[in-house]
PDB file of C-alpha atoms in Angstrom:
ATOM      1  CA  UNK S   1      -6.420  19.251  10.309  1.00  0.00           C
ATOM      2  CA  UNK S   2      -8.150  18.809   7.133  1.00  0.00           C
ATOM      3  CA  UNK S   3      -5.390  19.501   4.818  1.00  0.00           C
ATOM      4  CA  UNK S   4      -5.056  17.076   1.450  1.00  0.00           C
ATOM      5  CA  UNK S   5      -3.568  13.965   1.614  1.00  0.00           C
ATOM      6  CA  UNK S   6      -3.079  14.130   5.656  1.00  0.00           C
ATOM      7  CA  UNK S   7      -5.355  10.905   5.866  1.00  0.00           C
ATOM      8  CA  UNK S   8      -2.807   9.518   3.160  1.00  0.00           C
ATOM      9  CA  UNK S   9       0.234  10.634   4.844  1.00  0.00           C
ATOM     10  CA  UNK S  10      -1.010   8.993   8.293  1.00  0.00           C
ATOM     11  CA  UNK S  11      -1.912   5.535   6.973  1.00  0.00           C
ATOM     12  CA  UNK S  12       1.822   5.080   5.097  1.00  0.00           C
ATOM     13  CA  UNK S  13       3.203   6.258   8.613  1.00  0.00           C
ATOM     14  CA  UNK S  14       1.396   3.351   9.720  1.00  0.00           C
ATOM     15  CA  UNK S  15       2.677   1.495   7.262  1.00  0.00           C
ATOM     16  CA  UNK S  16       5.880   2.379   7.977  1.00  0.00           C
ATOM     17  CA  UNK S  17       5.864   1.076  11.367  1.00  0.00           C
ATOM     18  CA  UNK S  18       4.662  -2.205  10.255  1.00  0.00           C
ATOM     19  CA  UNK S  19       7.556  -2.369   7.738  1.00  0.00           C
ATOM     20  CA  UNK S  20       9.877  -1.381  10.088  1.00  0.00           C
ATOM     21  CA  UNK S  21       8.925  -4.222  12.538  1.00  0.00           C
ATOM     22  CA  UNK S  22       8.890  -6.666  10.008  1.00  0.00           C
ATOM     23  CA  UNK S  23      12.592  -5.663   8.804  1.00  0.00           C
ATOM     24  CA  UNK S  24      13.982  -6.238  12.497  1.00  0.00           C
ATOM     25  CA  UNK S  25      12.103  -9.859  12.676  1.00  0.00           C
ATOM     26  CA  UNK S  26      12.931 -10.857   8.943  1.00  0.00           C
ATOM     27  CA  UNK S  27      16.263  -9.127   8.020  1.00  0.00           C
ATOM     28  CA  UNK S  28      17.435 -12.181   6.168  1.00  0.00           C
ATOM     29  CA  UNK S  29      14.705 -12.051   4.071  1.00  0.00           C
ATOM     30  CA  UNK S  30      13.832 -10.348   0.582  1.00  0.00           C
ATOM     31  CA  UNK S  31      13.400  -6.706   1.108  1.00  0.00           C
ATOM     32  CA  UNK S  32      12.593  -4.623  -1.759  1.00  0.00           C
ATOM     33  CA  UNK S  33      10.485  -1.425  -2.159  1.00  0.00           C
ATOM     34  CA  UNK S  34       8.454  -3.571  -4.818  1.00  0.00           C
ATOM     35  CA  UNK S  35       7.935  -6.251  -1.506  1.00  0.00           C
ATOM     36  CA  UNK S  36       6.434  -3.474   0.306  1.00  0.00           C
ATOM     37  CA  UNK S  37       4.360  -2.184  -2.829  1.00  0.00           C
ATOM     38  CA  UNK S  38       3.051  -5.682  -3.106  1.00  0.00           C
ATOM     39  CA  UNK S  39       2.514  -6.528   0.723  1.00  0.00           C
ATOM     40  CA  UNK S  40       0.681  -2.739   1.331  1.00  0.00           C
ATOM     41  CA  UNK S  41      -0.769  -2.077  -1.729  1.00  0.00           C
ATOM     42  CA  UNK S  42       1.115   1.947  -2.037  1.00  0.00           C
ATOM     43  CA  UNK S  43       3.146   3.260  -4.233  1.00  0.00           C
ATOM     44  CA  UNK S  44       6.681   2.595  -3.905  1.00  0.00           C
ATOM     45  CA  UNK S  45       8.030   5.838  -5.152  1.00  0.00           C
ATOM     46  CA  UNK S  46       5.528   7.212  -2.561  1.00  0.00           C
ATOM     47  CA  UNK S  47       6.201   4.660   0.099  1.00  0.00           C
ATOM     48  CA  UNK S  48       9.868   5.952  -0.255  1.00  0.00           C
ATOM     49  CA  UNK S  49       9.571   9.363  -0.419  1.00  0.00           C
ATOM     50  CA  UNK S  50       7.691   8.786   3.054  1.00  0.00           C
ATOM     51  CA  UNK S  51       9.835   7.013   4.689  1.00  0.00           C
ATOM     52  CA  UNK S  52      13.060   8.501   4.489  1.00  0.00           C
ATOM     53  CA  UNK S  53      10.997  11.488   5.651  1.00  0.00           C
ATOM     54  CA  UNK S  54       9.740   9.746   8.304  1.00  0.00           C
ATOM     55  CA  UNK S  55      12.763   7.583   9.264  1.00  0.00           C
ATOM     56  CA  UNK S  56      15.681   9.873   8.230  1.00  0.00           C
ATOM     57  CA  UNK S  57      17.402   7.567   6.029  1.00  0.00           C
ATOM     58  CA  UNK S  58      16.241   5.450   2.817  1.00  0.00           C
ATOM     59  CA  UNK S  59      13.969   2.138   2.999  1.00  0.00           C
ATOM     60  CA  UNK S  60      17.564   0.415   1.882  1.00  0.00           C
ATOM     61  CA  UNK S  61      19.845   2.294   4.157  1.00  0.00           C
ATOM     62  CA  UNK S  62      17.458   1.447   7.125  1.00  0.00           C
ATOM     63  CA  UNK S  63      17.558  -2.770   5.986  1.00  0.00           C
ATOM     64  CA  UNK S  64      21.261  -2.630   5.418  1.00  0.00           C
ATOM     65  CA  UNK S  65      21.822  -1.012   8.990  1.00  0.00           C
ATOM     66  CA  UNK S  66      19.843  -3.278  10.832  1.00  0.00           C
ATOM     67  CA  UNK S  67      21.519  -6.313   8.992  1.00  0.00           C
ATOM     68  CA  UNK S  68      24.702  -5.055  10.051  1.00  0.00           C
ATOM     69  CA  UNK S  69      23.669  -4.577  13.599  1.00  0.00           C
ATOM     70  CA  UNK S  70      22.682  -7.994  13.371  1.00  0.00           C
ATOM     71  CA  UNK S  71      25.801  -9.073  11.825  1.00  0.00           C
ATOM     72  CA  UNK S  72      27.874  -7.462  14.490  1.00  0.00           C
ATOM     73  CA  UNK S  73      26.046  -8.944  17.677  1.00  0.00           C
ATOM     74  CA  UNK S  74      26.439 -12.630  15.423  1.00  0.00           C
ATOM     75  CA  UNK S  75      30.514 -11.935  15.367  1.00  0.00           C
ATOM     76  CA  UNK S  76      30.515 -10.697  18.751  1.00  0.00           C
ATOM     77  CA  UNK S  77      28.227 -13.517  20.628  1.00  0.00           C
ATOM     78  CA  UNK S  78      28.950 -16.491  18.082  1.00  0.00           C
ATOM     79  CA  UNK S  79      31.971 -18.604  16.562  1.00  0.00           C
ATOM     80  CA  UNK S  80      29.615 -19.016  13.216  1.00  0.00           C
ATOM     81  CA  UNK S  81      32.105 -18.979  10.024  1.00  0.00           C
ATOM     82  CA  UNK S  82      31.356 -15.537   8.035  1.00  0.00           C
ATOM     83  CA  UNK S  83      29.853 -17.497   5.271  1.00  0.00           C
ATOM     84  CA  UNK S  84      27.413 -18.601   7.689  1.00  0.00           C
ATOM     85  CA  UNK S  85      26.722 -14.936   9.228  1.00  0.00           C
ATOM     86  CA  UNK S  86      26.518 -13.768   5.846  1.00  0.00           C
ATOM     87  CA  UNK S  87      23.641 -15.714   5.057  1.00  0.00           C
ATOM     88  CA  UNK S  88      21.934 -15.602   8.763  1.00  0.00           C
ATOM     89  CA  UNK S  89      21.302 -11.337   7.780  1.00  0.00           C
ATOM     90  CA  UNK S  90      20.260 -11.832   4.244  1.00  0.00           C
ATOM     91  CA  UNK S  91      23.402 -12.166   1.676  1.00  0.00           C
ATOM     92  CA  UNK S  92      23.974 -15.023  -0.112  1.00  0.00           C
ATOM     93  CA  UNK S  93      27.086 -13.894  -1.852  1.00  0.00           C
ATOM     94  CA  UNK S  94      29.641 -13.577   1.342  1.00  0.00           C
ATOM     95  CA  UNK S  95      32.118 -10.937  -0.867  1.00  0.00           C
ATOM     96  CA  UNK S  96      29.154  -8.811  -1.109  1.00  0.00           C
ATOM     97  CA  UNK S  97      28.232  -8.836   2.516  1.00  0.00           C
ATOM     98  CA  UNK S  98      32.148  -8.081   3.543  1.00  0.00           C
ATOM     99  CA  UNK S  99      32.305  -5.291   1.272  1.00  0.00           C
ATOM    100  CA  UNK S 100      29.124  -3.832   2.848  1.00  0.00           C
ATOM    101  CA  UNK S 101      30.359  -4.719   6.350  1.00  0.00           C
ATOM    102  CA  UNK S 102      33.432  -3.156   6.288  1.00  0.00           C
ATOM    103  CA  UNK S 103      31.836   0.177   4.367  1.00  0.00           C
ATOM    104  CA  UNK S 104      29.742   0.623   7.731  1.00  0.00           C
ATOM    105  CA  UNK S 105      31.677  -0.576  10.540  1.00  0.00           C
ATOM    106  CA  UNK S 106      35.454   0.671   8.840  1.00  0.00           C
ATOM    107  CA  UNK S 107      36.854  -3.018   9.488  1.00  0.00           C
ATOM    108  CA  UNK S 108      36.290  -6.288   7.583  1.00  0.00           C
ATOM    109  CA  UNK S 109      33.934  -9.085   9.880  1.00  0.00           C
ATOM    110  CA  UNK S 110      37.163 -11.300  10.458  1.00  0.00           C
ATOM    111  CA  UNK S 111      38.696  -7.828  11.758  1.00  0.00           C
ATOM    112  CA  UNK S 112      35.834  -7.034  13.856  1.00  0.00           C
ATOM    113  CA  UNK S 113      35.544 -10.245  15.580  1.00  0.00           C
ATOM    114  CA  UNK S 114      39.314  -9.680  16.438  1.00  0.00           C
TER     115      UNK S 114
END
């Protein structure tokens, strides 16, 4: 297995994995492609390229899903306002997190929590 770039290829899967880790522990954080570039030192075209290889779905796809996730077991298990929820998975403006809520789960939060 000595083909080009295989060494390469290995240490962003690596790389990946740490990302992926930190996403689930810090989803209400800043996540950017340019965070990762900056934390790992790779490319970020590269980085993803790689990942949605890797992962099936884009780098912001994959933070969006497990914010939602997130947001759903918050509605579910909590009586937090929205506003609140919003914030606790990483949007600030609470119209921007409904519109993305409802685009994944087909109902707004407020609908959701029933």
């Amino acid at each position: 297995e000595s083909i080009a770039g295989s060494g390469t290829d290995r240490s962003c899967d690596d790389i990946i994995a740490h990302v992926k880790r930190h996403i689930e522990e810090h989803y209400a954080e800043e996540l950017s492609l340019q965070w990762v570039a900056e934390t790992y030192f790779i490319h970020p075209n590269y980085f993803s390229k790689r990942f949605k290889l890797v992962v099936g779905i884009c780098f912001s796809d994959y933070v969006t899903r497990i914010r939602m996730n997130r947001a759903r077991e918050l509605l579910r298990t909590t009586t937090l306002k929205i506003a609140r929820i919003s914030q606790l998975v990483g949007y600030e403006d609470q119209n921007y997190f409904c519109n993305v809520f409802k685009k994944t789960a087909g109902v707004s939060p407020s609908a959701y929590r029933g």
